[in-house]
């Protein structure tokens, strides 16, 4: 099957209950990707569970656990087509307990839609809105759109919309280095369907694009096909009659059936039998494709989320230790040698120890202000040496930027972000 | 914890470490545990019997060593006053200092921190320390169960350690896309798999925690994890009912692995106030909080600076790593009144002893010798007592301890007031 439209992976991010899943459900429904009959069924189920209004969210949240509580737990993927793209939607959980799943999802995205509740203008930016944006930025998502949701609850008031837009721009987006003038702020009411696919009649004051039009305004992602193959594994399935099927997004390089592949840090290798995207076989997978591929010679037990697949002639780098440039976003105390928080890189999460603080940098100019500092605190930028407590794959950001970035979390929050600038490999 | 407790504990530990390092040439090191209330004359009687038996030992040197060790203990026994309230522990034996022929009789009489219950006489190539080590072991342990649908970790928080006892992965299938009939079927399969997994977690937790509970060592169980699975686990019939009773609380966490435990400790801090680990943590956190204040706050680090502050009585809490292993030595001239003080670590101490053999007093040219060597932490704790400062020793095994040891050379302090304005 020849591909007609370029693929675009869009992550839906935002605070819990902002309406991410509902927006996604509405988007799919109005663009005809879901059967009206199915929605009718979901509506009944939602009512039975006493969660009327969650029917759109149920499209993505198909776990019983998720439906009962009305909270997304794990990422879900769904395909639909716009004028320009074949879009893979990555619906991320917003609840703070499931941020680790959100990071996995966001690491697969080319662009992100931030969904916020318009009522947040009264209470201030929600913590996970902030953290998700931090993480999106860290994971290298440059293109974003903002859906200011639940406009129906404020009578489609332009005033409330402007307030929210101003707060987000000034308190969050500018701080992170996004230019608010280049971002679409779309007033939506996902439950009612305003401005998601159909232009709303309730908001004649809004002249900008609808959500679907905003997706079409995104630039197609670059395809670093000339770099060595890297597929961070998101999940592994064992399908009866087929075999082991790892799932993940191709970050760099090209994968074809018949290729010999190796998984690091597991260190197992096998041969690719077939590649599927959205239940369709494809002859080759390129960067940006969210694929499942059948591998012979590897069992489900051998590989797990966080492993990276590559070709044996240029396998993914397993770091013995690495040098990184980091920025401390927020930390209640200080970071010193010996500190061991969790590092999130691509789909992996590994606790790593700071073994040396090499240089403290001026965050604005990048100049060295202190050699071998004793400690780091909020706002500091620094070059540090890191040692993973367990084997993990990380690449030099200059060679494979997609696998060189990471976020550092501790105590339930994202405390720092950074990239690996030198990797001491264990397996090369 | 008062500084005296902390000091005593530290010294006790240090002594154990020292005793542990002593090895005899043959089976000639004697360990004797005398329980509380035992008559000393009975013990002496038993020792004399042992003495006569020892005369049958074939190896000449071992026989001689064992007999003289028993002799040494008998002499020590005479000095003890009855009744023995907590009992007493005596170690004696010929311990070689470096090579053969350098053996020296060493005797240690130790008053245990808690009453001794059983009489033990043992002759071996090393001292028998297990009963004493048990005293050190913290009695209060907390069980930790972290669970979500993908994996679970069962761990024990005890004293200064976090022991991961068991790690489980579930194999519960994730999201599916199939619709219609299959959706129902898959839903059932997922529920079943989740149920089975929780049962497995419960079983493992029972295996690990029930024996501890019977020994009355388990103070409580903390359950944590993302989402609702942990509540299902606690409310459902997965844990043994005895264990269920001591579940203290559940916590919302992002992770279920090692770092989940850290997160849990953070959140459960008020519940675990009296666990050794938390005390260390709290002191170090307080220090770090002061450290990041714009003007440096009340934090003070570096040996010289901390000592200066201690002398001034400005230290509120002194944080020292147990791994410091430094000694304060006094070197004096044998002829005149020359006196020098030095702080050295273990390796340097041996070197210094060598050097002094050839060194000359800078004043009169006489021979120099070490007149006093004192453990540095002991020295610091004395300074602390003088100024009423709190002493916190941190182990190097914990993350906080490692931070103090590596980043601040093992010594840091929180001040009462700022010294340099």
PDB file of N, CA, C and O in Angstrom, chain B residues 24-46:
ATOM      1  N   UNK B  24      42.203 -14.759  64.544  1.00  0.00           N
ATOM      2  CA  UNK B  24      43.265 -15.497  65.224  1.00  0.00           C
ATOM      3  C   UNK B  24      43.971 -16.429  64.256  1.00  0.00           C
ATOM      4  O   UNK B  24      43.483 -16.683  63.157  1.00  0.00           O
ATOM      5  N   UNK B  25      45.095 -16.967  64.677  1.00  0.00           N
ATOM      6  CA  UNK B  25      45.842 -17.861  63.808  1.00  0.00           C
ATOM      7  C   UNK B  25      45.138 -19.219  63.754  1.00  0.00           C
ATOM      8  O   UNK B  25      44.912 -19.780  62.701  1.00  0.00           O
ATOM      9  N   UNK B  26      44.801 -19.736  64.926  1.00  0.00           N
ATOM     10  CA  UNK B  26      44.042 -20.979  64.989  1.00  0.00           C
ATOM     11  C   UNK B  26      42.699 -20.680  65.635  1.00  0.00           C
ATOM     12  O   UNK B  26      42.247 -19.534  65.637  1.00  0.00           O
ATOM     13  N   UNK B  27      42.058 -21.732  66.189  1.00  0.00           N
ATOM     14  CA  UNK B  27      40.788 -21.489  66.878  1.00  0.00           C
ATOM     15  C   UNK B  27      41.093 -21.123  68.324  1.00  0.00           C
ATOM     16  O   UNK B  27      40.937 -21.919  69.230  1.00  0.00           O
ATOM     17  N   UNK B  28      41.524 -19.898  68.491  1.00  0.00           N
ATOM     18  CA  UNK B  28      42.014 -19.536  69.813  1.00  0.00           C
ATOM     19  C   UNK B  28      41.440 -18.220  70.338  1.00  0.00           C
ATOM     20  O   UNK B  28      41.922 -17.673  71.310  1.00  0.00           O
ATOM     21  N   UNK B  29      40.422 -17.712  69.656  1.00  0.00           N
ATOM     22  CA  UNK B  29      39.788 -16.492  70.155  1.00  0.00           C
ATOM     23  C   UNK B  29      38.535 -16.888  70.921  1.00  0.00           C
ATOM     24  O   UNK B  29      37.695 -17.623  70.413  1.00  0.00           O
ATOM     25  N   UNK B  30      38.428 -16.376  72.144  1.00  0.00           N
ATOM     26  CA  UNK B  30      37.325 -16.799  72.993  1.00  0.00           C
ATOM     27  C   UNK B  30      36.276 -15.705  73.119  1.00  0.00           C
ATOM     28  O   UNK B  30      36.602 -14.539  73.351  1.00  0.00           O
ATOM     29  N   UNK B  31      35.020 -16.087  72.911  1.00  0.00           N
ATOM     30  CA  UNK B  31      33.908 -15.161  73.121  1.00  0.00           C
ATOM     31  C   UNK B  31      33.058 -15.720  74.244  1.00  0.00           C
ATOM     32  O   UNK B  31      32.722 -16.898  74.238  1.00  0.00           O
ATOM     33  N   UNK B  32      32.741 -14.875  75.192  1.00  0.00           N
ATOM     34  CA  UNK B  32      31.974 -15.338  76.343  1.00  0.00           C
ATOM     35  C   UNK B  32      30.815 -14.383  76.609  1.00  0.00           C
ATOM     36  O   UNK B  32      31.022 -13.185  76.820  1.00  0.00           O
ATOM     37  N   UNK B  33      29.588 -14.903  76.548  1.00  0.00           N
ATOM     38  CA  UNK B  33      28.396 -14.092  76.831  1.00  0.00           C
ATOM     39  C   UNK B  33      27.822 -14.558  78.156  1.00  0.00           C
ATOM     40  O   UNK B  33      27.414 -15.711  78.293  1.00  0.00           O
ATOM     41  N   UNK B  34      27.810 -13.671  79.135  1.00  0.00           N
ATOM     42  CA  UNK B  34      27.264 -14.035  80.437  1.00  0.00           C
ATOM     43  C   UNK B  34      25.925 -13.331  80.601  1.00  0.00           C
ATOM     44  O   UNK B  34      25.857 -12.113  80.567  1.00  0.00           O
ATOM     45  N   UNK B  35      24.845 -14.098  80.768  1.00  0.00           N
ATOM     46  CA  UNK B  35      23.528 -13.476  80.876  1.00  0.00           C
ATOM     47  C   UNK B  35      23.350 -12.746  82.202  1.00  0.00           C
ATOM     48  O   UNK B  35      24.088 -12.996  83.172  1.00  0.00           O
ATOM     49  N   UNK B  36      22.341 -11.893  82.227  1.00  0.00           N
ATOM     50  CA  UNK B  36      22.047 -11.126  83.435  1.00  0.00           C
ATOM     51  C   UNK B  36      21.700 -12.090  84.564  1.00  0.00           C
ATOM     52  O   UNK B  36      21.022 -13.090  84.369  1.00  0.00           O
ATOM     53  N   UNK B  37      22.188 -11.797  85.773  1.00  0.00           N
ATOM     54  CA  UNK B  37      21.812 -12.581  86.943  1.00  0.00           C
ATOM     55  C   UNK B  37      22.640 -13.830  87.167  1.00  0.00           C
ATOM     56  O   UNK B  37      22.534 -14.479  88.192  1.00  0.00           O
ATOM     57  N   UNK B  38      23.481 -14.209  86.226  1.00  0.00           N
ATOM     58  CA  UNK B  38      24.289 -15.422  86.391  1.00  0.00           C
ATOM     59  C   UNK B  38      25.374 -15.179  87.448  1.00  0.00           C
ATOM     60  O   UNK B  38      26.017 -14.124  87.453  1.00  0.00           O
ATOM     61  N   UNK B  39      25.594 -16.160  88.316  1.00  0.00           N
ATOM     62  CA  UNK B  39      26.632 -15.998  89.343  1.00  0.00           C
ATOM     63  C   UNK B  39      28.008 -16.098  88.714  1.00  0.00           C
ATOM     64  O   UNK B  39      28.273 -16.992  87.915  1.00  0.00           O
ATOM     65  N   UNK B  40      28.866 -15.213  89.098  1.00  0.00           N
ATOM     66  CA  UNK B  40      30.195 -15.195  88.499  1.00  0.00           C
ATOM     67  C   UNK B  40      30.988 -16.440  88.891  1.00  0.00           C
ATOM     68  O   UNK B  40      31.763 -16.980  88.101  1.00  0.00           O
ATOM     69  N   UNK B  41      30.757 -16.917  90.102  1.00  0.00           N
ATOM     70  CA  UNK B  41      31.501 -18.101  90.544  1.00  0.00           C
ATOM     71  C   UNK B  41      31.189 -19.309  89.662  1.00  0.00           C
ATOM     72  O   UNK B  41      32.060 -20.113  89.352  1.00  0.00           O
ATOM     73  N   UNK B  42      29.888 -19.394  89.200  1.00  0.00           N
ATOM     74  CA  UNK B  42      29.520 -20.480  88.284  1.00  0.00           C
ATOM     75  C   UNK B  42      30.318 -20.383  86.999  1.00  0.00           C
ATOM     76  O   UNK B  42      30.794 -21.377  86.454  1.00  0.00           O
ATOM     77  N   UNK B  43      30.404 -19.145  86.519  1.00  0.00           N
ATOM     78  CA  UNK B  43      31.101 -18.923  85.255  1.00  0.00           C
ATOM     79  C   UNK B  43      32.571 -19.294  85.403  1.00  0.00           C
ATOM     80  O   UNK B  43      33.155 -19.971  84.544  1.00  0.00           O
ATOM     81  N   UNK B  44      33.149 -18.897  86.509  1.00  0.00           N
ATOM     82  CA  UNK B  44      34.563 -19.180  86.745  1.00  0.00           C
ATOM     83  C   UNK B  44      34.789 -20.687  86.791  1.00  0.00           C
ATOM     84  O   UNK B  44      35.768 -21.205  86.256  1.00  0.00           O
ATOM     85  N   UNK B  45      33.837 -21.374  87.418  1.00  0.00           N
ATOM     86  CA  UNK B  45      33.917 -22.831  87.513  1.00  0.00           C
ATOM     87  C   UNK B  45      33.964 -23.459  86.116  1.00  0.00           C
ATOM     88  O   UNK B  45      34.822 -24.280  85.809  1.00  0.00           O
ATOM     89  N   UNK B  46      33.034 -22.985  85.266  1.00  0.00           N
ATOM     90  CA  UNK B  46      32.966 -23.496  83.904  1.00  0.00           C
ATOM     91  C   UNK B  46      34.265 -23.227  83.148  1.00  0.00           C
ATOM     92  O   UNK B  46      34.773 -24.076  82.414  1.00  0.00           O
TER      93      UNK B  46
END
